[in-house]
Structures are given as C-alpha cells and as structure tokens.
C-alpha cells in the first residue's frame, strides 16, 4: 500500500489512532464524477419538483438533529474541537444550513426581461450538474453542510471531499442523506488526500462548479487547475487576519467586550478563518484592555476537548504547533512582549496544546502581525486616530472579517465603510447569520458561495430563453 492509499484519523488530544480508511484515488474520483453525471442526467434528483427536494432535505435536517450528539463527538475527536463548541456552534449551524436551503429550494424565482411586446425574455436558474466541494478540518461538519445545503437544494449532484484529518462527520452525514431519501449518487463523500482526490476534483472535466474552503495556497492551486482544464466555476473561501477595532469608548460595553474579543481570538483555538487575531485599540483604553484581555485569556480552561468545561483543546497537528510556537518565539526575539501563554503546555503526552497567548509591541512586518497563524495567538496594536485604525486594519493581504466597537454611530458607519473585509461586525464578534452572505475580499477569496440566497449564484446558472411573439 502506498503512503497515500490510506487515511489515518488520529485524535489530536491524545495522539491515539481513531481509525484508518481507504483514501480515494484519482481514478475513483473520476468514476464517481461519471456516476454523478449519470444520476444528474437521469433526473432522479435534478428534475424533482423543488418542493419534493425540499421535503427530503428537511428530513435530512431532522436526522442531523436526531444524531446531533454523534456528529458533535466525531468533530470533537477528529479535530480536537471543544465538545461544547461542537454542540452549540458547529452542529446547530450545519443543521440550520440544510434546513434553510431546503426551505429556499422552491422559492427561487426566475426573471422576465423588460422587452418590447414582440418578444418575451425569460431568465431561469438551473442546476449546474456535477459539482464539487472541498472542505477543511477546522469546521468539518459545518463547512460541509454550508455547501451541501444550497448545492443539493438547487438540484446538483455533489462530490464532497472532507479534509484528510476529519472525514468521519461527512461520512455520517452521507449516511443520513441516504436515510432521508437523497438518491444514491447525488451526494458522494470522497475521503482522500488533497493532492490526489482534491486535485482530481479540481481537474475533473465533468465538475462544473467547485466550492473550496481552505488555505490560500491550496486555493491558488485549485484556481490554476480549473483554468488548465474546463474553466469550472470556482469559489474560494480562504484565510484571514481579521482585526478587532476598539474605539476609545469601547470599555462602555463592559464584560461583553472582553468576552467577545476572547471568543473571536480563541474559538477553535484560533484555528478559525475569521479569528479576530489582531486587536487594534485606541491608546486611551489600551492598558485596561490589555490587562483584562490577559486575565481573561488565563482564565480559559485548557485540556481534554471532550469535557464540557474545556475552552481550549489541542491544535490539529505537530506542524501547526511548531508553526504557532515558531512565530511567537521569533516575535519575542525581535522585541515583542508575550504577556501570557507563549510556549506549548504539557497537558497530555501525545497532545498538542498551546495556550491562549497575548502579544504586544510586535515589530511592524513581523510574522505574528502578517501571517495567518491559525492558533490561539492574539496581537495588540495601539492607534490614536480613526485613520490610523483603518490603516492598521487594512494592512494585510486578507479581507475576510472585521469587528469594531463603539457607541458612536457615525464613527461605526465610517469605519464599516473603510475596512476592507467581506463581513464587518459592529459591537459584536459575528459572521452574521444564515440569511447574510459570507465571503472574503482580497486574498481571503471570492465567489461568495456561502449562506443566504447568494449561495445559489454559485450553485446554479442562469439561462435566457428568448421567445419571439407575433
Ligand atoms: P488546506 O488548504 O490545507 O486544506 C483544505 C482542503 O483542501 C482539504 O480538504 C485538503 O485535502 C484539500 N487540498 C489540499 N491540497 C489540495 C489540492 N492540491 N487540490 C485540491 N484540494 C486540496 O487548508 P486546511 O489546513 O485544511 O484549513 C485551514 C485553512 O482553511 C485556513 O487557511 C483557514 O483560514 C481556511 N478556512 C477558511 C474558511 C472560510 O470560510 N474562509 C473557513 C474555514 C477555514
């Protein structure tokens, strides 16, 4: 057996093996695409009245609710995510996505063009056919569901590749889809390696649209693969280096402010695309904010992610631990101050724990300020004017999310306009809800395939039918 023929799923909290399963080969991906095309062409799903597709997907949402605890445990064990996060965030978000898009399935109206009386121009939305989704390990179930919901509601046949480390919740979801009545071949989960199964999807001539969530480097590769093959439509949801801007009056929000900053920085151990990893604070409240941030970071319970009280579990793998530790060490060596955290902690001999870390005085251009670390590290930078806050906020290649805190509505609106990010959250840390589109600017991506009816833009294509009337 070759190194890439088997996936080894390991619990990052302990290093203990969980399971091994065959990894999809490029040939298997190609076969799955041919089969998905046949199923699409048969109309067994694509030609169902949308209302009937909706009924099946609503059943799927109900089954996910029935198995919510199982789904939560699978992501907790495979990704090391705190179980409470899985229960209260990931699984409900996944269920909501399937249910919301099911309910939207029969509400997608076409358009009629403003022609003269001698013609009728009808624009209708149609499914694309075979489509693909490639998802990361940090929100395995939720990212899969964000794509399954709209792709299936629109009538496509979807090939989904989960991340190497976290295939089990997607496989469970596929079993639930079958139980709900999704016809065989409409949702195919292909656990496999990125460079093999992922690349085969990106290069497949049958895949008409692909939605990717993951790193910028992989997104670049996928876009190239699409361009070199069939110009499949690609949507990219990639990394971030999101700012949290605290204006001079932000302490007026009390404990809620610090709780939100901590949540934004340390949710899923900072392994979150929208992690608020850069706190930008007005000088007149900087000392107080830093003191309270450090105290709150020290208060977070670190340990076994399977325990309900745990806020900080392990990082996903050793490479991640080394990347995070290396960036903090080099910032420290360059003169940054590490006020709490800053070195791996020995919670379990096989575990990969890095504590919540607060860094100030990082030199301009240092890795902790510019690179997406994907770990529990937050930097603090001080500004003294709105212009400077905007300059710092936008000083990154990314543009996924931002949050800002002030009671001054004029200031909030000015900042919200000037910050370059796909989602700007005012007086909370939030990505919005299922009714608002989610997508990045700059190198955080494009294509906006997630959430809201905007997702259908990616998963359907418009056809114009021109009818001459006499
Ligand atoms: P990754 O890019 O390494 O992997 C993501 C997926 O791409 C995996 O399924 C992987 O197998 C696959 N892949 C890898 N190489 C491939 C290739 N050559 N062709 C096709 N597929 C390939 O990213 P990751 O480490 O799993 O996830 C972390 C990244 O995801 C972070 O950068 C994070 O910011 C980003 N992310 C973004 C969002 C968002 O919505 N913007 C959400 C979650 C995570």
Coordinates of C-alpha atoms and ligand atoms in Angstrom, one line a residue:
X1 CA 0.0 0.0 0.0
X2 CA 1.3 3.4 -0.9
X3 CA 1.5 6.2 1.7
X4 CA -1.4 8.0 0.1
X5 CA -3.8 5.0 -0.2
X6 CA -4.9 5.1 3.4
X7 CA -6.2 7.9 5.6
X8 CA -5.1 7.7 9.3
X9 CA -7.5 9.5 11.6
X10 CA -5.8 10.4 14.9
X11 CA -7.2 12.2 18.0
X12 CA -5.1 15.3 18.3
X13 CA -5.9 15.5 22.0
X14 CA -4.0 12.3 22.7
X15 CA -2.2 11.2 19.6
X16 CA -4.3 7.9 19.7
X17 CA -5.3 6.4 16.4
X18 CA -9.1 6.5 15.8
X19 CA -9.4 4.7 12.5
X20 CA -7.9 4.1 9.1
X21 CA -9.8 4.2 5.9
X22 CA -9.1 3.9 2.2
X23 CA -8.2 7.2 0.6
X24 CA -10.0 7.9 -2.7
X25 CA -7.7 7.6 -5.7
X26 CA -7.8 9.9 -8.8
X27 CA -9.4 7.0 -10.7
X28 CA -12.1 6.6 -8.1
X29 CA -12.9 10.3 -8.2
X30 CA -13.2 10.1 -12.0
X31 CA -15.6 7.2 -11.7
X32 CA -17.6 9.0 -9.1
X33 CA -17.9 12.0 -11.3
X34 CA -19.1 9.9 -14.3
X35 CA -21.7 8.2 -12.0
X36 CA -22.8 11.6 -10.6
X37 CA -23.3 12.8 -14.1
X38 CA -25.4 9.8 -14.9
X39 CA -27.5 10.4 -11.8
X40 CA -27.9 14.0 -12.7
X41 CA -28.9 13.3 -16.2
X42 CA -31.4 10.7 -15.0
X43 CA -33.4 13.5 -13.3
X44 CA -34.0 11.4 -10.2
X45 CA -33.0 14.4 -8.2
X46 CA -32.4 17.3 -10.6
X47 CA -35.8 17.0 -12.2
X48 CA -37.8 16.5 -9.0
X49 CA -40.1 19.4 -8.2
X50 CA -38.1 21.7 -5.9
X51 CA -40.8 21.1 -3.2
X52 CA -40.0 17.4 -3.2
X53 CA -36.3 18.0 -2.9
X54 CA -37.1 20.3 0.0
X55 CA -39.0 17.6 1.8
X56 CA -36.1 15.2 1.5
X57 CA -33.6 17.8 2.8
X58 CA -35.9 18.8 5.6
X59 CA -35.8 15.1 6.6
X60 CA -32.1 15.2 6.5
X61 CA -32.0 18.2 8.8
X62 CA -34.3 16.3 11.2
X63 CA -32.0 13.3 11.1
X64 CA -29.0 15.5 11.8
X65 CA -30.9 16.8 14.9
X66 CA -31.5 13.2 16.0
X67 CA -27.8 12.4 15.6
X68 CA -26.5 15.8 16.8
X69 CA -24.5 14.3 19.7
X70 CA -22.8 11.7 17.4
X71 CA -21.9 14.4 14.9
X72 CA -20.6 16.7 17.7
X73 CA -18.4 13.8 19.1
X74 CA -17.0 13.0 15.7
X75 CA -15.7 16.5 15.1
X76 CA -14.5 16.8 18.7
X77 CA -12.5 13.6 18.4
X78 CA -11.1 14.1 14.9
X79 CA -10.4 17.8 15.0
X80 CA -9.7 18.3 18.8
X81 CA -12.5 20.9 18.9
X82 CA -14.0 21.5 22.4
X83 CA -17.2 19.5 22.6
X84 CA -19.2 22.4 23.8
X85 CA -18.3 24.4 20.7
X86 CA -19.4 21.4 18.5
X87 CA -22.7 21.1 20.4
X88 CA -23.6 24.8 20.5
X89 CA -22.0 26.1 17.3
X90 CA -20.9 23.6 14.6
X91 CA -23.7 21.1 14.7
X92 CA -26.6 23.7 15.0
X93 CA -25.0 25.8 12.2
X94 CA -24.8 22.7 10.0
X95 CA -28.5 21.7 10.7
X96 CA -29.6 25.3 10.1
X97 CA -27.8 25.4 6.7
X98 CA -29.5 22.2 5.4
X99 CA -32.9 23.3 6.7
X100 CA -32.7 26.9 5.5
X101 CA -31.6 25.9 2.0
X102 CA -34.3 23.1 1.9
X103 CA -36.9 25.8 2.7
X104 CA -35.5 28.1 0.0
X105 CA -35.5 25.3 -2.7
X106 CA -38.9 26.2 -4.1
X107 CA -38.6 30.0 -3.7
X108 CA -36.0 30.6 -6.4
X109 CA -37.9 32.6 -9.0
X110 CA -36.6 33.4 -12.4
X111 CA -36.9 36.8 -14.1
X112 CA -38.6 38.3 -17.1
X113 CA -36.8 40.8 -19.2
X114 CA -38.3 44.3 -20.0
X115 CA -38.6 43.6 -23.7
X116 CA -41.0 45.1 -26.3
X117 CA -44.3 43.5 -26.9
X118 CA -42.9 41.4 -29.8
X119 CA -40.8 39.2 -27.5
X120 CA -40.6 37.5 -24.2
X121 CA -37.2 37.1 -22.4
X122 CA -37.2 34.5 -19.6
X123 CA -34.3 34.0 -17.4
X124 CA -34.4 30.9 -15.3
X125 CA -32.0 29.4 -12.8
X126 CA -30.9 25.8 -13.5
X127 CA -28.6 23.4 -11.6
X128 CA -25.1 23.1 -13.0
X129 CA -24.9 19.3 -13.0
X130 CA -21.9 17.6 -11.2
X131 CA -20.4 20.0 -8.7
X132 CA -17.7 19.6 -6.1
X133 CA -16.9 20.8 -2.6
X134 CA -13.5 20.6 -0.8
X135 CA -13.6 21.5 2.9
X136 CA -11.0 22.0 5.7
X137 CA -10.6 20.2 9.0
X138 CA -11.4 23.1 11.4
X139 CA -15.2 23.1 10.8
X140 CA -15.6 19.7 9.2
X141 CA -19.4 19.3 9.5
X142 CA -20.4 22.9 9.3
X143 CA -18.4 23.6 6.2
X144 CA -19.7 20.5 4.5
X145 CA -23.3 21.5 5.3
X146 CA -22.8 25.1 4.2
X147 CA -22.1 23.6 0.7
X148 CA -24.4 20.6 0.8
X149 CA -27.5 22.7 1.6
X150 CA -27.5 25.0 -1.4
X151 CA -25.8 22.6 -3.9
X152 CA -28.4 19.9 -3.3
X153 CA -31.4 22.2 -2.9
X154 CA -30.6 23.5 -6.4
X155 CA -30.7 20.0 -7.8
X156 CA -27.0 19.3 -8.4
X157 CA -25.1 16.1 -7.8
X158 CA -22.4 16.9 -5.3
X159 CA -18.9 15.3 -4.8
X160 CA -17.6 16.3 -1.4
X161 CA -14.1 15.9 -0.2
X162 CA -13.5 16.2 3.5
X163 CA -10.1 17.1 4.9
X164 CA -7.7 14.3 5.5
X165 CA -7.8 14.6 9.3
X166 CA -11.6 14.8 9.7
X167 CA -13.6 12.6 7.3
X168 CA -16.0 10.9 9.8
X169 CA -18.7 13.6 10.2
X170 CA -19.1 14.0 6.5
X171 CA -19.4 10.2 6.1
X172 CA -22.0 10.1 8.8
X173 CA -23.8 13.0 7.0
X174 CA -23.8 11.0 3.8
X175 CA -25.4 8.0 5.6
X176 CA -28.1 10.3 7.0
X177 CA -28.7 11.7 3.5
X178 CA -29.4 8.2 2.2
X179 CA -31.7 7.5 5.2
X180 CA -33.5 10.8 4.4
X181 CA -34.1 9.7 0.8
X182 CA -31.4 11.5 -1.1
X183 CA -30.9 9.2 -4.1
X184 CA -27.7 7.3 -4.4
X185 CA -25.1 9.3 -6.4
X186 CA -26.5 12.7 -5.5
X187 CA -24.2 13.2 -2.6
X188 CA -20.9 11.3 -2.7
X189 CA -18.3 11.8 0.0
X190 CA -14.8 11.0 -1.1
X191 CA -12.4 11.0 1.8
X192 CA -8.9 11.4 0.4
X193 CA -5.7 13.4 0.1
X194 CA -5.8 16.9 -1.2
X195 CA -3.0 16.4 -3.8
X196 CA -4.8 13.3 -5.1
X197 CA -8.6 13.3 -4.6
X198 CA -8.8 17.1 -4.2
X199 CA -6.7 17.7 -7.3
X200 CA -8.7 15.2 -9.3
X201 CA -11.9 17.1 -8.5
X202 CA -10.3 20.4 -9.4
X203 CA -9.1 19.0 -12.7
X204 CA -12.2 16.9 -13.5
X205 CA -13.8 17.9 -16.8
X206 CA -17.2 16.8 -15.5
X207 CA -17.3 19.1 -12.5
X208 CA -19.0 22.3 -13.5
X209 CA -18.6 24.2 -10.3
X210 CA -16.3 23.8 -7.3
X211 CA -16.5 25.5 -3.9
X212 CA -13.4 25.4 -1.8
X213 CA -12.8 26.3 1.8
X214 CA -9.2 26.1 3.0
X215 CA -5.8 27.8 2.8
X216 CA -4.8 30.4 0.3
X217 CA -2.0 28.2 -1.1
X218 CA -4.5 25.5 -2.0
X219 CA -7.0 27.9 -3.4
X220 CA -4.3 29.2 -5.8
X221 CA -3.6 25.6 -6.9
X222 CA -7.3 24.9 -7.4
X223 CA -7.8 28.0 -9.5
X224 CA -4.9 27.1 -11.7
X225 CA -6.2 23.5 -12.1
X226 CA -9.6 24.9 -13.1
X227 CA -8.1 27.2 -15.6
X228 CA -5.9 24.5 -17.1
X229 CA -8.9 22.1 -17.5
X230 CA -12.5 23.1 -18.1
X231 CA -12.8 26.6 -16.5
X232 CA -15.1 25.2 -13.9
X233 CA -16.7 27.9 -11.8
X234 CA -14.6 28.2 -8.6
X235 CA -15.5 29.9 -5.3
X236 CA -12.7 30.3 -2.8
X237 CA -13.2 30.8 0.9
X238 CA -9.7 31.1 2.4
X239 CA -7.7 32.5 5.3
X240 CA -7.9 35.7 7.3
X241 CA -6.1 38.0 9.6
X242 CA -9.1 39.8 11.0
X243 CA -8.9 43.0 13.0
X244 CA -11.0 43.8 16.1
X245 CA -11.1 47.6 16.4
X246 CA -11.8 49.1 19.8
X247 CA -12.5 52.8 19.7
X248 CA -11.9 55.0 22.8
X249 CA -15.4 54.4 24.2
X250 CA -15.4 50.6 23.8
X251 CA -15.0 49.9 27.6
X252 CA -18.6 51.1 27.9
X253 CA -19.6 47.6 26.7
X254 CA -18.3 46.1 29.9
X255 CA -17.6 42.4 30.2
X256 CA -19.3 41.7 26.9
X257 CA -16.4 43.4 25.1
X258 CA -13.7 41.2 26.6
X259 CA -15.8 38.1 26.2
X260 CA -16.3 38.8 22.5
X261 CA -12.7 39.6 21.9
X262 CA -11.6 36.4 23.6
X263 CA -14.2 34.4 21.7
X264 CA -13.1 35.9 18.4
X265 CA -9.4 35.2 19.1
X266 CA -9.6 31.8 20.6
X267 CA -12.6 30.0 19.3
X268 CA -11.4 26.6 18.0
X269 CA -8.0 27.5 19.4
X270 CA -7.8 30.4 16.9
X271 CA -8.0 27.8 14.1
X272 CA -10.8 29.8 12.6
X273 CA -10.8 31.6 9.3
X274 CA -12.5 34.6 10.9
X275 CA -10.4 34.6 14.0
X276 CA -10.0 38.1 15.4
X277 CA -6.3 37.7 15.7
X278 CA -5.4 41.4 15.7
X279 CA -6.8 43.6 18.4
X280 CA -6.4 47.3 17.4
X281 CA -7.1 49.5 20.4
X282 CA -7.4 53.3 21.0
X283 CA -4.5 54.4 23.2
X284 CA -6.7 55.9 25.9
X285 CA -8.1 52.4 26.8
X286 CA -5.2 50.3 25.7
X287 CA -3.7 49.5 29.2
X288 CA -7.0 48.5 30.7
X289 CA -8.0 46.4 27.6
X290 CA -4.6 44.6 27.7
X291 CA -4.9 43.8 31.4
X292 CA -8.4 42.5 31.1
X293 CA -7.6 40.5 28.0
X294 CA -4.6 38.8 29.6
X295 CA -6.7 38.0 32.7
X296 CA -9.5 36.5 30.6
X297 CA -7.1 34.5 28.4
X298 CA -5.5 33.0 31.6
X299 CA -9.0 32.1 32.8
X300 CA -9.8 29.9 29.8
X301 CA -9.9 26.2 30.7
X302 CA -7.4 24.3 28.7
X303 CA -7.5 20.5 28.4
X304 CA -9.4 17.5 27.2
X305 CA -11.8 18.8 24.4
X306 CA -14.3 16.0 25.3
X307 CA -15.0 17.7 28.6
X308 CA -17.8 20.2 28.5
X309 CA -15.9 22.9 30.5
X310 CA -12.9 22.9 28.1
X311 CA -12.5 26.1 26.1
X312 CA -9.0 25.3 24.7
X313 CA -8.2 21.9 23.2
X314 CA -5.2 20.8 21.2
X315 CA -4.0 22.2 17.9
X316 CA -4.7 19.9 14.9
X317 CA -1.2 18.5 14.5
X318 CA 2.5 18.9 15.3
X319 CA 3.2 21.1 12.3
X320 CA 0.6 23.5 13.5
X321 CA 2.1 23.6 17.0
X322 CA 5.5 24.3 15.6
X323 CA 4.2 27.0 13.2
X324 CA 2.5 28.8 16.1
X325 CA 5.3 28.4 18.6
X326 CA 7.9 29.5 16.0
X327 CA 6.1 32.7 15.1
X328 CA 5.7 33.7 18.7
X329 CA 9.3 32.8 19.5
X330 CA 10.6 34.9 16.6
X331 CA 8.3 37.9 17.6
X332 CA 9.7 37.7 21.1
X333 CA 13.3 37.6 19.9
X334 CA 12.5 40.7 17.8
X335 CA 11.4 42.6 20.8
X336 CA 7.7 41.7 21.2
X337 CA 6.2 41.2 24.7
X338 CA 4.4 38.0 25.3
X339 CA 2.1 38.8 28.2
X340 CA 0.6 35.3 28.7
X341 CA 1.0 31.9 27.1
X342 CA 3.8 31.8 24.6
X343 CA 5.0 28.2 25.0
X344 CA 3.4 24.7 24.5
X345 CA 1.9 23.2 27.6
X346 CA 2.2 19.6 28.6
X347 CA -1.5 18.6 29.1
X348 CA -1.2 15.1 27.6
X349 CA 2.0 13.3 26.4
X350 CA 0.5 12.8 22.9
X351 CA -1.4 16.1 22.9
X352 CA -0.6 19.3 21.0
X353 CA -1.5 22.1 23.4
X354 CA -0.6 25.7 23.0
X355 CA -2.2 28.1 25.5
X356 CA -4.1 31.4 24.7
X357 CA -1.3 33.9 24.0
X358 CA -1.4 37.7 24.1
X359 CA 1.4 39.6 22.3
X360 CA 2.1 43.3 22.4
X361 CA 4.8 45.5 20.8
X362 CA 5.3 43.2 17.9
X363 CA 7.6 44.9 15.4
X364 CA 6.0 46.1 12.2
X365 CA 6.1 43.4 9.5
X366 CA 6.6 40.5 11.9
X367 CA 5.0 37.2 11.2
X368 CA 2.6 37.4 14.1
X369 CA 1.1 40.5 12.6
X370 CA 1.0 39.5 9.0
X371 CA 0.7 35.7 8.7
X372 CA -2.5 33.7 9.4
X373 CA -1.1 31.7 12.3
X374 CA -4.2 29.6 12.8
X375 CA -3.5 29.2 16.5
X376 CA -4.5 30.8 19.8
X377 CA -2.4 34.0 19.5
X378 CA -3.7 37.5 19.5
X379 CA -1.7 40.6 19.0
X380 CA -2.5 44.0 20.3
X381 CA -1.6 47.2 18.4
X382 CA -2.4 50.8 19.6
X383 CA -3.7 53.6 17.5
X384 CA -4.6 57.2 18.2
X385 CA -6.9 58.2 15.3
X386 CA -9.6 56.7 13.1
X387 CA -7.3 57.0 10.1
X388 CA -4.6 55.0 11.8
X389 CA -7.0 52.3 12.9
X390 CA -8.2 51.9 9.3
X391 CA -4.6 51.8 8.1
X392 CA -3.7 49.1 10.5
X393 CA -6.9 47.1 9.9
X394 CA -6.3 47.1 6.1
X395 CA -2.5 46.3 6.4
X396 CA -3.0 42.7 5.4
X397 CA -3.3 40.7 2.2
X398 CA -6.5 39.2 3.7
X399 CA -10.0 40.7 3.9
X400 CA -12.3 38.1 5.4
X401 CA -13.9 39.7 8.5
X402 CA -13.5 42.6 10.9
X403 CA -15.3 43.7 14.1
X404 CA -15.5 47.1 15.6
X405 CA -16.7 48.5 18.9
X406 CA -18.0 52.0 19.5
X407 CA -21.3 53.6 20.6
X408 CA -20.6 56.5 18.2
X409 CA -22.9 55.5 15.2
X410 CA -21.2 57.9 12.8
X411 CA -17.8 56.5 13.6
X412 CA -19.1 52.9 13.3
X413 CA -20.5 53.7 9.9
X414 CA -17.4 55.5 8.7
X415 CA -15.2 52.6 9.8
X416 CA -17.5 49.9 8.4
X417 CA -17.3 51.5 5.0
X418 CA -13.5 51.9 5.1
X419 CA -12.4 48.5 6.5
X420 CA -11.7 46.1 3.7
X421 CA -13.5 42.9 4.6
X422 CA -16.3 40.7 3.4
X423 CA -18.1 40.8 6.8
X424 CA -17.8 43.7 9.2
X425 CA -19.5 43.2 12.5
X426 CA -20.4 46.2 14.7
X427 CA -20.4 45.8 18.5
X428 CA -20.2 42.0 18.4
X429 CA -18.0 39.3 17.0
X430 CA -20.1 37.7 14.4
X431 CA -20.2 36.3 10.9
X432 CA -23.9 37.3 10.6
X433 CA -26.5 34.5 10.4
X434 CA -27.6 32.1 7.7
X435 CA -29.6 34.9 6.0
X436 CA -26.4 37.0 5.3
X437 CA -23.8 36.2 2.7
X438 CA -20.4 35.1 3.8
X439 CA -17.3 35.5 1.7
X440 CA -13.9 37.2 1.7
X441 CA -12.2 40.1 -0.1
X442 CA -8.7 40.3 -1.3
X443 CA -6.7 37.1 -0.8
X444 CA -9.4 35.7 1.5
X445 CA -11.3 34.6 -1.6
X446 CA -14.1 35.4 -3.9
X447 CA -17.2 33.8 -5.3
X448 CA -19.3 34.1 -2.2
X449 CA -20.7 30.6 -2.2
X450 CA -21.8 30.5 1.5
X451 CA -25.0 31.3 3.2
X452 CA -28.1 33.2 2.1
X453 CA -29.8 33.1 -1.3
X454 CA -26.5 34.5 -2.7
X455 CA -25.2 30.9 -2.4
X456 CA -27.4 29.9 -5.3
X457 CA -25.4 32.2 -7.6
X458 CA -22.6 29.7 -7.3
X459 CA -24.6 26.5 -7.4
X460 CA -27.0 27.4 -10.3
X461 CA -26.6 29.1 -13.7
X462 CA -28.9 31.4 -15.5
X463 CA -30.4 30.6 -18.8
X464 CA -32.1 33.1 -21.1
X465 CA -35.0 31.8 -23.2
X466 CA -35.9 34.4 -25.9
X467 CA -39.4 33.9 -27.3
X468 CA -40.5 35.9 -30.3
X469 CA -44.2 36.7 -30.2
X470 CA -46.2 37.5 -33.2
Ligands
LIG1 P1 -5.9 23.2 3.2 O1 -5.9 24.2 2.1 O2 -4.6 22.6 3.6 O3 -6.9 22.0 3.0 C1 -8.3 22.3 2.7 C2 -8.8 21.2 1.9 O4 -8.1 21.3 0.6 C3 -8.6 19.8 2.4 O5 -9.7 19.0 2.1 C4 -7.4 19.3 1.6 O6 -7.3 18.0 1.5 C5 -7.7 20.0 0.3 N1 -6.5 20.1 -0.6 C6 -5.2 20.2 -0.3 N2 -4.4 20.3 -1.4 C7 -5.2 20.3 -2.4 C8 -5.0 20.3 -3.8 N3 -3.8 20.4 -4.4 N4 -6.1 20.3 -4.6 C9 -7.4 20.2 -4.1 N5 -7.6 20.1 -2.8 C10 -6.6 20.2 -2.0 O7 -6.4 24.0 4.5 P2 -6.7 23.4 6.0 O8 -5.3 23.5 6.6 O9 -7.4 22.2 5.9 O10 -7.6 24.5 6.6 C11 -7.2 25.7 7.1 C12 -7.4 26.8 6.2 O11 -8.8 26.9 5.9 C13 -7.1 28.1 6.8 O12 -6.3 28.9 6.0 C14 -8.4 28.8 7.1 O13 -8.4 30.2 7.2 C15 -9.2 28.3 6.0 N6 -10.7 28.3 6.3 C16 -11.4 29.3 5.6 C17 -12.7 29.4 5.9 C18 -13.6 30.4 5.2 O14 -14.8 30.3 5.1 N7 -13.0 31.5 4.6 C19 -13.4 28.6 6.8 C20 -12.6 27.6 7.4 C21 -11.2 27.5 7.2

